[in-house]
Coordinates of C-alpha atoms in Angstrom, one line a residue:
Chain A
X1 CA -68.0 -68.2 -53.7
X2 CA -69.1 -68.7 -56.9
X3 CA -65.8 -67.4 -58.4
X4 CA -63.8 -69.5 -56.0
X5 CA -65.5 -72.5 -56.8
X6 CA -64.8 -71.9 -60.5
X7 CA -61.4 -71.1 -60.2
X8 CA -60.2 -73.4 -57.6
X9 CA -62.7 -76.1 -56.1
X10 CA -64.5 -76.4 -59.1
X11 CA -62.8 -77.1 -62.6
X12 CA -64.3 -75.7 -65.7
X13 CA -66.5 -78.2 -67.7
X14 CA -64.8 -79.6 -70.6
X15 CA -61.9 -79.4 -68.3
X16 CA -59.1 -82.8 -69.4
X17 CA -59.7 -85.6 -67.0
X18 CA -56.5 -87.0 -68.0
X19 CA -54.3 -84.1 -67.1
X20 CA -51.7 -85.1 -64.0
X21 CA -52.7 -82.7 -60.8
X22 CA -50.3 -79.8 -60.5
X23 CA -51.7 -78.8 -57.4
X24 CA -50.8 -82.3 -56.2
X25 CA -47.2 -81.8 -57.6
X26 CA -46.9 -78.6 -55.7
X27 CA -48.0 -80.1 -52.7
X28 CA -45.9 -82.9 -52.3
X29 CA -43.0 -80.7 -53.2
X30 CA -44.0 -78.3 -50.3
X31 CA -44.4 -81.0 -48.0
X32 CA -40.3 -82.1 -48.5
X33 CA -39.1 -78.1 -48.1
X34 CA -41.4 -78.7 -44.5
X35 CA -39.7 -81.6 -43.5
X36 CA -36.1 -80.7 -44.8
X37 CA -36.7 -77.6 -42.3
X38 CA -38.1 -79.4 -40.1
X39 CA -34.5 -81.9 -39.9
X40 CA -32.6 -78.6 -39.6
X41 CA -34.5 -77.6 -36.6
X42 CA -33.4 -81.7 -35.8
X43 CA -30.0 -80.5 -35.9
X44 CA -30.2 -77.4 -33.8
X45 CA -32.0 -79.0 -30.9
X46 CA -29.4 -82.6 -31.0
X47 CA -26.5 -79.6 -30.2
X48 CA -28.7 -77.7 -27.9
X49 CA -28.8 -81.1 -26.2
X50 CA -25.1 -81.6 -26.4
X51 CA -24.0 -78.0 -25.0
X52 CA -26.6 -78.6 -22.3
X53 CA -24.3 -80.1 -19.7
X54 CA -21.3 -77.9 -21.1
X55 CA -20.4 -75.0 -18.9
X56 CA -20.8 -71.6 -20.4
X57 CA -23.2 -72.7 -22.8
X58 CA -26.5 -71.7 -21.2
X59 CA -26.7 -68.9 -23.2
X60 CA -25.8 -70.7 -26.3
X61 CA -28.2 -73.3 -25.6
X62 CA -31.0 -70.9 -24.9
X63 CA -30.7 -69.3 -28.1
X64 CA -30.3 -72.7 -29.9
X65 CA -33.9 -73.5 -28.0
X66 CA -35.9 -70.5 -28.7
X67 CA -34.8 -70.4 -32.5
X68 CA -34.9 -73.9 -32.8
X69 CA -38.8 -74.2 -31.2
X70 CA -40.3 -71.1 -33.9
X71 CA -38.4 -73.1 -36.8
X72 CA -39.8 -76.3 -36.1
X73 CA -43.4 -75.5 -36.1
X74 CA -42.8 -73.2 -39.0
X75 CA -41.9 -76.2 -40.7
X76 CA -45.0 -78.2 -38.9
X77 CA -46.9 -75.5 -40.7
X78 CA -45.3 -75.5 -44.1
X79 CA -46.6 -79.9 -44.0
X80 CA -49.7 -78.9 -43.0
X81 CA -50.1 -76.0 -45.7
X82 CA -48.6 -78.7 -47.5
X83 CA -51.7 -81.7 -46.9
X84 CA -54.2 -78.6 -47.5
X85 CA -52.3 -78.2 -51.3
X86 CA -53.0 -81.7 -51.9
X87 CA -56.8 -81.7 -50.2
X88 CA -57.4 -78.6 -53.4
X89 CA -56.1 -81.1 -55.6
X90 CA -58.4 -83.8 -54.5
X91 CA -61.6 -81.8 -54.7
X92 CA -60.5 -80.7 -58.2
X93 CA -60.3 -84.3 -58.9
X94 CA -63.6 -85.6 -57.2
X95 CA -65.2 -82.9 -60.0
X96 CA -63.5 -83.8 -62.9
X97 CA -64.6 -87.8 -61.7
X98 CA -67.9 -86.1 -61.1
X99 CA -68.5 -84.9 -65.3
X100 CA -66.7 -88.4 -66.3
X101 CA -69.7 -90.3 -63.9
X102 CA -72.5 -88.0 -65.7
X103 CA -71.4 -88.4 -69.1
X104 CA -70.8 -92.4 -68.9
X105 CA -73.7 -93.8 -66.5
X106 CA -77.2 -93.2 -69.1
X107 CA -74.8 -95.1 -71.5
X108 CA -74.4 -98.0 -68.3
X109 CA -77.6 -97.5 -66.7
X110 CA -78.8 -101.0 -67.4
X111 CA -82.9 -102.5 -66.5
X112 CA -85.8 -100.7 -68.0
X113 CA -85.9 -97.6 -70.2
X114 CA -89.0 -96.3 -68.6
X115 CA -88.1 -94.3 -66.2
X116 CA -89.1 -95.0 -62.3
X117 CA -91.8 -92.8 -60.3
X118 CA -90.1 -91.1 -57.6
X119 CA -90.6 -91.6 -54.4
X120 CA -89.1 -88.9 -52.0
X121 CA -88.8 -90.1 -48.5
X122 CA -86.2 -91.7 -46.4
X123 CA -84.6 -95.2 -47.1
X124 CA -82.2 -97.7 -44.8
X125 CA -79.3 -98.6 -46.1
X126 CA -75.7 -100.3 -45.0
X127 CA -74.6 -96.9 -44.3
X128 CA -76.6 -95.3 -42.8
X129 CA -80.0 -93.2 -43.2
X130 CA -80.7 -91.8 -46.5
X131 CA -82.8 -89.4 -48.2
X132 CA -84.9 -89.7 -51.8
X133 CA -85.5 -86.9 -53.6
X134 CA -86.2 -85.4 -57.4
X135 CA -83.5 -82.7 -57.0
X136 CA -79.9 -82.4 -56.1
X137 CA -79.7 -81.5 -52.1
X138 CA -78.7 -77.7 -50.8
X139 CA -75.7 -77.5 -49.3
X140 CA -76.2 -77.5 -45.6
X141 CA -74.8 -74.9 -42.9
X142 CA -71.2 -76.4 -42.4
X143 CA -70.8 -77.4 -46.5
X144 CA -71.3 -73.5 -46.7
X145 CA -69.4 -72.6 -43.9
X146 CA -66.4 -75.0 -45.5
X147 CA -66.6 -73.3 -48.3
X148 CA -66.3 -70.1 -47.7
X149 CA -63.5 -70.3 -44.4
X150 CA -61.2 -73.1 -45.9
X151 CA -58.7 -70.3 -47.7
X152 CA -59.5 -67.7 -44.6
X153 CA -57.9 -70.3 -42.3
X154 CA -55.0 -71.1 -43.9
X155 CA -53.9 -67.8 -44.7
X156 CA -54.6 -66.8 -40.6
X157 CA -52.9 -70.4 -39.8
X158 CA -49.5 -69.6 -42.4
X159 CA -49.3 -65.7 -40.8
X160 CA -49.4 -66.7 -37.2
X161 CA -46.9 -69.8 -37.5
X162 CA -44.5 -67.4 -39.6
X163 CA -45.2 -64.3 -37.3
X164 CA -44.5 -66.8 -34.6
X165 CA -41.5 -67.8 -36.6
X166 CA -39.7 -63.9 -36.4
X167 CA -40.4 -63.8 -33.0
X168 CA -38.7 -66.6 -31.8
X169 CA -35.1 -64.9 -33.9
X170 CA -35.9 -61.8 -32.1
X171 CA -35.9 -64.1 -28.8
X172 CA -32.9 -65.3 -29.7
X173 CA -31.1 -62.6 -29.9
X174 CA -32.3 -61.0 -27.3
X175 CA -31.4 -63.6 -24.1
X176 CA -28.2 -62.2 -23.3
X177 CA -29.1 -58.8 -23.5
X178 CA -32.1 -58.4 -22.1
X179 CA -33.7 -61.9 -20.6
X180 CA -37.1 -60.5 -19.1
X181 CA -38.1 -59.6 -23.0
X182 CA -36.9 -62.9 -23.9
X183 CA -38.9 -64.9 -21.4
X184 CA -41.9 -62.5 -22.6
X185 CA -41.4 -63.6 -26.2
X186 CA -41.5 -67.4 -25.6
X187 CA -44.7 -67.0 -24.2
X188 CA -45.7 -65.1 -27.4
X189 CA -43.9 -67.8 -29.8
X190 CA -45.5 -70.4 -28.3
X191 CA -49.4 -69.1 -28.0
X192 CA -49.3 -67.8 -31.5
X193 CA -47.4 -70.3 -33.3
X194 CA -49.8 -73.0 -32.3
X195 CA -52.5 -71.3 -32.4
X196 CA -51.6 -70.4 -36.1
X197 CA -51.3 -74.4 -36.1
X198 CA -54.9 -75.5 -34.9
X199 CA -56.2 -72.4 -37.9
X200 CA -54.1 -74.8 -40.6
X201 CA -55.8 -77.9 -38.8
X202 CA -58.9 -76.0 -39.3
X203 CA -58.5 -74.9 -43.0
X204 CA -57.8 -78.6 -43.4
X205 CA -60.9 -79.6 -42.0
X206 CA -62.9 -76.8 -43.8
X207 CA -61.3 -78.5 -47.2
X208 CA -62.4 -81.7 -46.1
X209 CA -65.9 -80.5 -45.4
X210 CA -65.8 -79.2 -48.7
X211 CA -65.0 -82.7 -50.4
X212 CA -67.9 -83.7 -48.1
X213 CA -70.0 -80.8 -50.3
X214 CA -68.6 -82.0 -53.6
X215 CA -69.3 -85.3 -52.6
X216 CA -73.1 -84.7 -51.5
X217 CA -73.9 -82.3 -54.8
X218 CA -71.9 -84.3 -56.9
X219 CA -73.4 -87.2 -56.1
X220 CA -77.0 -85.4 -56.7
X221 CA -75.8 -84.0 -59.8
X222 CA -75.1 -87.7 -61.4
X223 CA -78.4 -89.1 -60.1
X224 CA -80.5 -86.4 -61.7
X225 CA -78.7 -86.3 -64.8
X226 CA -79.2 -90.3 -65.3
X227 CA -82.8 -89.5 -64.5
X228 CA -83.0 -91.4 -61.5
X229 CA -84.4 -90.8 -57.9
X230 CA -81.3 -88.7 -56.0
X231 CA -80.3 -91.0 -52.9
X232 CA -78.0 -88.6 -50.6
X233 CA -76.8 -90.2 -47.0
X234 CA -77.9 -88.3 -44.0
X235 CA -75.9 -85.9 -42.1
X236 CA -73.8 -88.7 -40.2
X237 CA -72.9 -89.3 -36.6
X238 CA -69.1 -89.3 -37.3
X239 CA -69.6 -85.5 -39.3
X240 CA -71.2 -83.9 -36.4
X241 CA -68.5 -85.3 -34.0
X242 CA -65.9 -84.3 -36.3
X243 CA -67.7 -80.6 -36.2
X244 CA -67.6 -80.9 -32.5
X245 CA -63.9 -82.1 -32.3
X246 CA -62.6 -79.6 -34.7
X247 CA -64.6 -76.5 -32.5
X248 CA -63.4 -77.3 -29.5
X249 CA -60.1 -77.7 -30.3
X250 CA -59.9 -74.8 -32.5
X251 CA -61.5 -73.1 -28.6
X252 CA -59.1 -75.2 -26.6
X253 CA -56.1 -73.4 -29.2
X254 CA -57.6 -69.5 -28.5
X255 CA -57.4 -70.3 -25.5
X256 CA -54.1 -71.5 -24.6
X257 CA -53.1 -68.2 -26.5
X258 CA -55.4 -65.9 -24.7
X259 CA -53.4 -67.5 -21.0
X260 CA -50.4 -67.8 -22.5
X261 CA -49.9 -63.6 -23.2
X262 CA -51.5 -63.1 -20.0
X263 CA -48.3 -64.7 -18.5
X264 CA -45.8 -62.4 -19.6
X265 CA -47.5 -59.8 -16.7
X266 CA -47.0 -63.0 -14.2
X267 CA -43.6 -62.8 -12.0
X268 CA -41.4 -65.8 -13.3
X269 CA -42.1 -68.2 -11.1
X270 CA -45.4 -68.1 -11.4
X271 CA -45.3 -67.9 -15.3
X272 CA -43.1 -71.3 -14.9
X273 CA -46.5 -73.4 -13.3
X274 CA -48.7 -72.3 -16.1
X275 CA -45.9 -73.4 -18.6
X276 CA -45.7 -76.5 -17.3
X277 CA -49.7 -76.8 -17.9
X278 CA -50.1 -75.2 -21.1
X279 CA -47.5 -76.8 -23.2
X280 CA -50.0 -80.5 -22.7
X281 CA -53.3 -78.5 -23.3
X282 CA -51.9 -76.5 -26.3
X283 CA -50.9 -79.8 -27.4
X284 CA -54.8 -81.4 -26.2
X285 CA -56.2 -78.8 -28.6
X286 CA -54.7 -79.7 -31.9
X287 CA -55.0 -83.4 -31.0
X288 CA -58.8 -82.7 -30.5
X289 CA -58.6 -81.0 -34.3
X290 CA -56.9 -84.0 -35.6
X291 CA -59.4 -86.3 -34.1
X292 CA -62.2 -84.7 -36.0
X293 CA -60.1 -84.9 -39.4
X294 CA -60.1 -88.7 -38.3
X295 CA -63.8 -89.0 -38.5
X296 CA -64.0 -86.3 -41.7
X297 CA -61.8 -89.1 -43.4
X298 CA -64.1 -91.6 -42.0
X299 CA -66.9 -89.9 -43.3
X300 CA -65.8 -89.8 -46.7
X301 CA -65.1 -93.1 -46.9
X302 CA -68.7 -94.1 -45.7
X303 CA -69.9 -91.7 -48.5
X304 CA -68.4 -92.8 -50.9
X305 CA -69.0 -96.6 -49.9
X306 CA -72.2 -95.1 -50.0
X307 CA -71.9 -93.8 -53.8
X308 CA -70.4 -96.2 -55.1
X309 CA -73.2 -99.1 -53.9
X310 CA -75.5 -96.0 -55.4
X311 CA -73.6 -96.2 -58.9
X312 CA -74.0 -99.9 -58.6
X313 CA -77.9 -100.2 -58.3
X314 CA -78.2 -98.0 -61.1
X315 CA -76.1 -99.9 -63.3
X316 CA -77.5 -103.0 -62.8
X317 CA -81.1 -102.3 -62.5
X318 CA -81.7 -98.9 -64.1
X319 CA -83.5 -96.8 -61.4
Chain B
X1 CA -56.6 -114.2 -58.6
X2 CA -55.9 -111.5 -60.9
X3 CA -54.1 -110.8 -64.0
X4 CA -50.5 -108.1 -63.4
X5 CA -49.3 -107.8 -67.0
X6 CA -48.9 -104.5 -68.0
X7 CA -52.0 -103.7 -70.4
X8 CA -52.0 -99.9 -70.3
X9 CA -49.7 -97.4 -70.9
X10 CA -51.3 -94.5 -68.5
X11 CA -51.4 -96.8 -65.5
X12 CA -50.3 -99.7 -64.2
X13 CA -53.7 -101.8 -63.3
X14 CA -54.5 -105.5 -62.3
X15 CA -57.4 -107.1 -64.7
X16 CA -59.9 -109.6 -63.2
X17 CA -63.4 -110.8 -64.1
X18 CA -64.5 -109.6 -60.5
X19 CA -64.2 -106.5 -58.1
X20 CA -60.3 -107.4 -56.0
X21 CA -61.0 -107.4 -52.5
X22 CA -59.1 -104.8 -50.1
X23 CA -55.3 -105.2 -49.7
X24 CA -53.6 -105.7 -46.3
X25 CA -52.9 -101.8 -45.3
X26 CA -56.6 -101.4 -46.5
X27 CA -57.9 -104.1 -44.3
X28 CA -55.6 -102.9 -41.7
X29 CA -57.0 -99.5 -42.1
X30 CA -60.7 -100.5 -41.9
X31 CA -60.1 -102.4 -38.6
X32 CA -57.8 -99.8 -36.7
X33 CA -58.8 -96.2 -37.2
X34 CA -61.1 -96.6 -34.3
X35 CA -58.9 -98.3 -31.6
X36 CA -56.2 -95.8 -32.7
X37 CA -58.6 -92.9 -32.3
X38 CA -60.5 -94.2 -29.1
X39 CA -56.5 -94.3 -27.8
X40 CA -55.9 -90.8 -28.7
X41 CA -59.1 -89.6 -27.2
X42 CA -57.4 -91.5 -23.5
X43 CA -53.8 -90.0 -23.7
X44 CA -54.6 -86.2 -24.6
X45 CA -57.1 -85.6 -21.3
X46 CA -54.3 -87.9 -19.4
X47 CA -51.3 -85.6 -20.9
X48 CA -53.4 -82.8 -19.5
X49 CA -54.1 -84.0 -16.1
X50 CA -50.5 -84.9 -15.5
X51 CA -49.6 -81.4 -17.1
X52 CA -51.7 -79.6 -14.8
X53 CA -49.9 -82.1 -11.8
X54 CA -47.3 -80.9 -12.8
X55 CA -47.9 -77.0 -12.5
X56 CA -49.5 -77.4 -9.0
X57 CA -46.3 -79.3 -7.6
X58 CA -44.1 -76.3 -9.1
X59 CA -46.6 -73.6 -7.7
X60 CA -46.0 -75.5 -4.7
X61 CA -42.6 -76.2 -4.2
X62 CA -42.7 -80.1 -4.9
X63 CA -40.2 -82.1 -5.0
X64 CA -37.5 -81.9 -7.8
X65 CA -37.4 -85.6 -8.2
X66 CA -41.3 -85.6 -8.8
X67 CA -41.2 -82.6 -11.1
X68 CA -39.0 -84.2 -12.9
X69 CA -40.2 -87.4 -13.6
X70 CA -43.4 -85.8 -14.3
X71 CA -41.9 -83.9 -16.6
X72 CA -40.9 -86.9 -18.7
X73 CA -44.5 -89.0 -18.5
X74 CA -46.6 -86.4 -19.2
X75 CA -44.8 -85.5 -23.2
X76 CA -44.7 -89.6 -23.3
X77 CA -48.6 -89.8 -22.7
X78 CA -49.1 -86.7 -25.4
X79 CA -47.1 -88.2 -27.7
X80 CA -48.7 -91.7 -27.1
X81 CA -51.6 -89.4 -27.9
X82 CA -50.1 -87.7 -31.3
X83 CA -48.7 -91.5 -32.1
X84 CA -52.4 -92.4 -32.1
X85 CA -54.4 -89.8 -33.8
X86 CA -52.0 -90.0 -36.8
X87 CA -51.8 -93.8 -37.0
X88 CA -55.9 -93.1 -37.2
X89 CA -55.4 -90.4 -40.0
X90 CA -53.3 -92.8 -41.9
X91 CA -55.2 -95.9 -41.0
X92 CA -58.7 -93.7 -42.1
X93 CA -56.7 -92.8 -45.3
X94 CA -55.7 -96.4 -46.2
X95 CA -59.8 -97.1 -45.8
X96 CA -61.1 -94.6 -48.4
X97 CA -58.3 -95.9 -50.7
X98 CA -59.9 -99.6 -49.8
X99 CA -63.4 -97.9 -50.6
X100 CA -62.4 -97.0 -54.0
X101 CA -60.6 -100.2 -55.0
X102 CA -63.5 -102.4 -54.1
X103 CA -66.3 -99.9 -55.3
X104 CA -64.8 -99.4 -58.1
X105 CA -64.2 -102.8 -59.1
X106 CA -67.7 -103.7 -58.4
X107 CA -69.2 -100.7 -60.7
X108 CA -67.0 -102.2 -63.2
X109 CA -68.2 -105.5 -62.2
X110 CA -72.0 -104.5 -62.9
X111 CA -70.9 -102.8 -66.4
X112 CA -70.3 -106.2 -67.4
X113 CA -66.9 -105.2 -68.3
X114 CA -63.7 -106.2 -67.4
X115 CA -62.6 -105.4 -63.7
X116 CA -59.0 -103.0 -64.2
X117 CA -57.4 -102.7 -60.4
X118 CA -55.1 -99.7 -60.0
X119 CA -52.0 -101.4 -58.4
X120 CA -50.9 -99.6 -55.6
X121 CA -49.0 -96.0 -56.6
X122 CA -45.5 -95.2 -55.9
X123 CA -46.9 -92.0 -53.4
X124 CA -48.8 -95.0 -52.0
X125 CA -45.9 -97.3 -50.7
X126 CA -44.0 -93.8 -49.8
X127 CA -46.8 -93.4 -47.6
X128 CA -46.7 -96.5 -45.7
X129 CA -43.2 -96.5 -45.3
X130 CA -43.0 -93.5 -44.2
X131 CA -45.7 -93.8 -41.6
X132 CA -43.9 -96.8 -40.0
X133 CA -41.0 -94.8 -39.9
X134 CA -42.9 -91.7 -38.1
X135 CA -44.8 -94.5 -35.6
X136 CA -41.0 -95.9 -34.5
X137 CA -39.9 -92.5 -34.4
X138 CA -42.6 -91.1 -32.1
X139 CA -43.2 -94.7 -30.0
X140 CA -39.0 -94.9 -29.4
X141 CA -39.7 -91.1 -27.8
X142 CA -42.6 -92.0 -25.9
X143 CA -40.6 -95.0 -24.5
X144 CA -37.4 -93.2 -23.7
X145 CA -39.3 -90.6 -21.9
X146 CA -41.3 -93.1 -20.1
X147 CA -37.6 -95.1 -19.0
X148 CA -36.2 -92.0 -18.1
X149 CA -39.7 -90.8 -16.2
X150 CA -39.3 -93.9 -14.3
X151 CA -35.7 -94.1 -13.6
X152 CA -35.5 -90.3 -11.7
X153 CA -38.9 -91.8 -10.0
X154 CA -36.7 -94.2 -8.4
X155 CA -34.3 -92.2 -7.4
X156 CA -31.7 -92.9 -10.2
X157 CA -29.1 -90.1 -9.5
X158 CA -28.1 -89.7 -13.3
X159 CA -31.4 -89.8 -14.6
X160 CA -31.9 -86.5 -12.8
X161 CA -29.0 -85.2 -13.5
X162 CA -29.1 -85.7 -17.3
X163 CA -33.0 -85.1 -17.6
X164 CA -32.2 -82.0 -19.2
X165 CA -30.0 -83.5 -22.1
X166 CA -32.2 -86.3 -22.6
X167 CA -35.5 -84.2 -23.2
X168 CA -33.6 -81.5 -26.2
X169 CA -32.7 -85.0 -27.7
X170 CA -36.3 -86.6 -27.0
X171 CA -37.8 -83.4 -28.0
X172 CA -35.9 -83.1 -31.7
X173 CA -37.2 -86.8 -32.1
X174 CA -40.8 -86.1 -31.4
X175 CA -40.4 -83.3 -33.6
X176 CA -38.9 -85.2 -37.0
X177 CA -41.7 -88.0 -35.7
X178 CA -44.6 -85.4 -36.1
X179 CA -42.7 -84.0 -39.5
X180 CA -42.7 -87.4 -41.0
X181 CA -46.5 -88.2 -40.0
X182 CA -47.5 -85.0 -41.8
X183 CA -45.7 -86.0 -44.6
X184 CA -46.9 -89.7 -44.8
X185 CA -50.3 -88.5 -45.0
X186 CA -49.3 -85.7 -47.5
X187 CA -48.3 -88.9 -49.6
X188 CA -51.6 -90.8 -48.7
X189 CA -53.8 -87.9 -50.0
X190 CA -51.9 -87.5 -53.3
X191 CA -52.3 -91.6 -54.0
X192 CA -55.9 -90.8 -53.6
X193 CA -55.7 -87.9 -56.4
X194 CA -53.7 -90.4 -58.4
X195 CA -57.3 -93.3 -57.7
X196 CA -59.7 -90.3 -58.5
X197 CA -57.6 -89.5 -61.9
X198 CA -57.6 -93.5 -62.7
X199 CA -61.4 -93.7 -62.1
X200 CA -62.3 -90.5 -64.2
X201 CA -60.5 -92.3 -67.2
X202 CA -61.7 -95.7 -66.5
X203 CA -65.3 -95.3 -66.0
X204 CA -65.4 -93.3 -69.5
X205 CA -64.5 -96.6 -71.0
X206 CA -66.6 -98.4 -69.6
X207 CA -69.5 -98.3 -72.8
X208 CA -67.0 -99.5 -74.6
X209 CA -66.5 -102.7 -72.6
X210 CA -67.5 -104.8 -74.9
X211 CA -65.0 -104.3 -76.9
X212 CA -62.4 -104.8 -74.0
X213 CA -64.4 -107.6 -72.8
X214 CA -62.5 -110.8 -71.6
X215 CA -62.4 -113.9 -74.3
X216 CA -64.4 -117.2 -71.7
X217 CA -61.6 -118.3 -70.0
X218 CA -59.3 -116.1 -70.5
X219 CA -58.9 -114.4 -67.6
X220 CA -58.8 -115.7 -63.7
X221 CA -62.2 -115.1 -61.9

């Protein structure tokens, strides 16, 4: 952990604060090869739609379907991938901002030079319960867990979507000639491809857990170094729903793959019914995962609302 | 009232004697991540329960005019639902972005120095554009699949027939409408990089705000 928070999460001190974010760079240019993949995949399916009601295109338009369906939440993947890039380049940022706060607030601490007995305890404030303390706060279970199973996730996440991705061409080529393994691989493109999905919606969330780390130690770090009682907002409401969300979905996605490769030992019909069911829960799951991000985002916000109101105090009144 | 002429030559920043309030996306932001999320927690459950309708009138040998119109509202509701949560993911992005403008005003505000705004980013108007885009995109779907739903449901001869066509159509919008999101929010996280860059410059000048302090009366309050 320690050498992943110094080379990625963490930069090293002294690091430029002025430097433009590569990582963001890289990001956004990921996030246009996702979408200019994704408008091929547009293209593929606006024919499949044209051929539809042609004659002697069934096969044509099957193939069109099943190719189409792997590239488009390939590309679904490649954004997402994408959004995590950026997320790296944010915590790397909320560090740097970090060193800058340390080194500038004794200079701004304004009030008295004698510094304040500390009180631990807990305090009210506008958002939200906090705690006061001498020392910067451990990292609790899910800032560790963040930590250490962002990168995991969006590896597993990237590998499924594009595993899901070769599938789908060896579907298409193989309705013609032999339709039963066909049918058998849509089931398999569609339960690993978005579960590889809710993993990326996952590794997002474990990045944004992380910021919610950096934010909390961070935050710590400043207060002790300007020699003031360390004010840290308690676990919130909206982070242990957003844990909740992002589980359950993440469940909700294993799921839908576990039932989905149990249909391919299903007789067609049969297989058809749970199609028709799957496709809104597999779709249920990552919209659970995206709710939690939601309230992550929110979160932050409310912590850093929080900080900044901290930054504030101390400023104007020294302690 | 603020000051716009350009004063810096790393960023382009408004200058005021007091913190700026939030901005219209921001305030928009602050009041509509919740509705937006409460409405995505409704559709996804609903998308499910029709889905599952669905499935049961297939395993049963429904009627093909039912199955198909069901086949039309349930992706509508989902993608109500996906039209939702990302509006909230944008809407909670333009909010931290409104955190940092104010807080950071005001911490500037209680340096006693002047108060330097980052104006909105280029990545940041990319990213509102090109969420409205993704919200037409994905509401148009959702409102063609629900015309469509409801024409087969009463008995409309040609919506049944071309059912098929219409959802590979619907489908490749929904899809572009979800590729777009993503990337709108891609652009909303980097505009916050570009704030957290801005404020680890900014705040280092702060002990030297004396010097930079406004002239009375020189600038608007």
């Amino acid at each position: 952990m320690a050498s992943a928070d110094a080379l990625l999460l963490r930069p090293a001190p002294g690091a430029d604060h002025r430097t433009k974010s590569r990582l963001r760079e890289l990001g956004l240019g990921t996030a246009f090869v996702g979408v200019v993949v994704a408008m091929v995949a547009l293209v593929a399916t606006v024919v499949a739609g044209a051929w539809s009601d042609q004659p002697g295109r069934a096969v044509d338009v099957a193939r069109l379907d099943a190719w189409s369906f792997g590239l488009n939440t390939a590309a679904f993947g490649v954004v997402k991938l994408s959004i995590g890039i950026v997320l790296l380049a944010i915590l790397r940022r909320l560090w740097l901002r970090v060193e800058s706060v340390r080194e500038t607030l004794p200079a701004l601490k304004g009030g008295s030079s004698e510094p304040a007995p500390i009180r631990p305890g807990t305090i009210d404030t506008p958002y939200g319960s906090a705690t006061v303390s001498a020392d910067v706060p451990k990292p609790l279970l899910i800032h560790r867990m963040a930590r250490a199973m962002w990168a995991p996730s969006l590896a597993m996440g990237f590998m499924a979507v594009a595993g899901g991705l070769v599938l789908s061409i060896v579907q298409a080529s193989k309705v013609a000639s032999d339709p039963g393994l066909a049918a058998d691989l849509s089931a398999w493109v569609k339960g690993i491809q978005f579960l590889g999905e809710g993993f990326l919606l996952a590794g997002v969330s474990f990045l944004l857990g992380s910021i919610l780390y950096s934010l909390r130690t961070g935050g710590g770090e400043v207060q002790r170094s300007a020699g003031v009682a360390v004010h840290t907002l308690k676990f919130p409401t909206t982070a242990k729903a957003f844990v909740a969300l992002m589980m359950v979905g993440l469940m909700v996605e294993v799921f839908q793959f576990v039932v989905y490769l149990a249909t391919t030992s299903f007789e067609p019909a049969s297989a058809a019914s749970y199609f028709a069911w799957l496709g809104p829960v597999r779709e249920a799951g990552l919209g659970l995962i995206l709710s939690g991000i939601v309230l992550a985002l929110v979160t932050i916000g409310n912590v850093l609302g929080f900080q900044f109101s901290r930054i504030t105090e101390i400023v104007r009144t020294g302690r | 009232m603020a000051r716009t002429t350009r004063i810096r030559d790393d960023f382009d920043v408004e200058v005021s004697r007091s913190a700026l309030g939030y901005n219209l996306p921001q305030r928009l932001g602050r009041a509509l991540w919740l509705p937006m999320l409460a409405m995505a927690l409704m559709a996804f459950p609903a998308g499910a329960i029709l889905g599952a309708v669905r499935a049961n009138a297939i395993a049963t040998g429904g009627s093909e005019k039912a199955i198909a119109a069901l086949g039309q509202f349930t992706p509508a509701v989902n993608f109500l639902g996906f039209a939702a949560v990302f509006a909230a993911v944008s809407f909670a992005i333009a909010r931290i972005l409104g955190t940092f403008r104010v807080g950071g005003g005001q911490v500037q505000e209680a340096a006693g120095a002047e108060v330097h705004t980052l104006r909105m980013p280029n990545t940041g108007k990319v990213f509102i554009a090109v969420m409205g885009m993704a919200m037409m995109t994905l509401l148009g779907a959702v409102v063609l699949h629900a015309i469509i739903g409801a024409s087969i449901a009463g008995d409309s001869a040609y919506a049944l027939a071309n059912a098929p066509q219409w959802s590979f159509w619907l489908e490749g919008a929904r899809r572009i409408g979800i590729a777009l999101y993503l990337l709108a929010i891609a652009f909303g996280l980097a505009t916050i990089v570009t704030v957290l860059r801005y404020q680890a410059v900014r705040i280092r000048e702060l002990p030297q705000g004396a010097a930079s302090r406004p002239e009375a009366g020189r600038l608007p309050s």
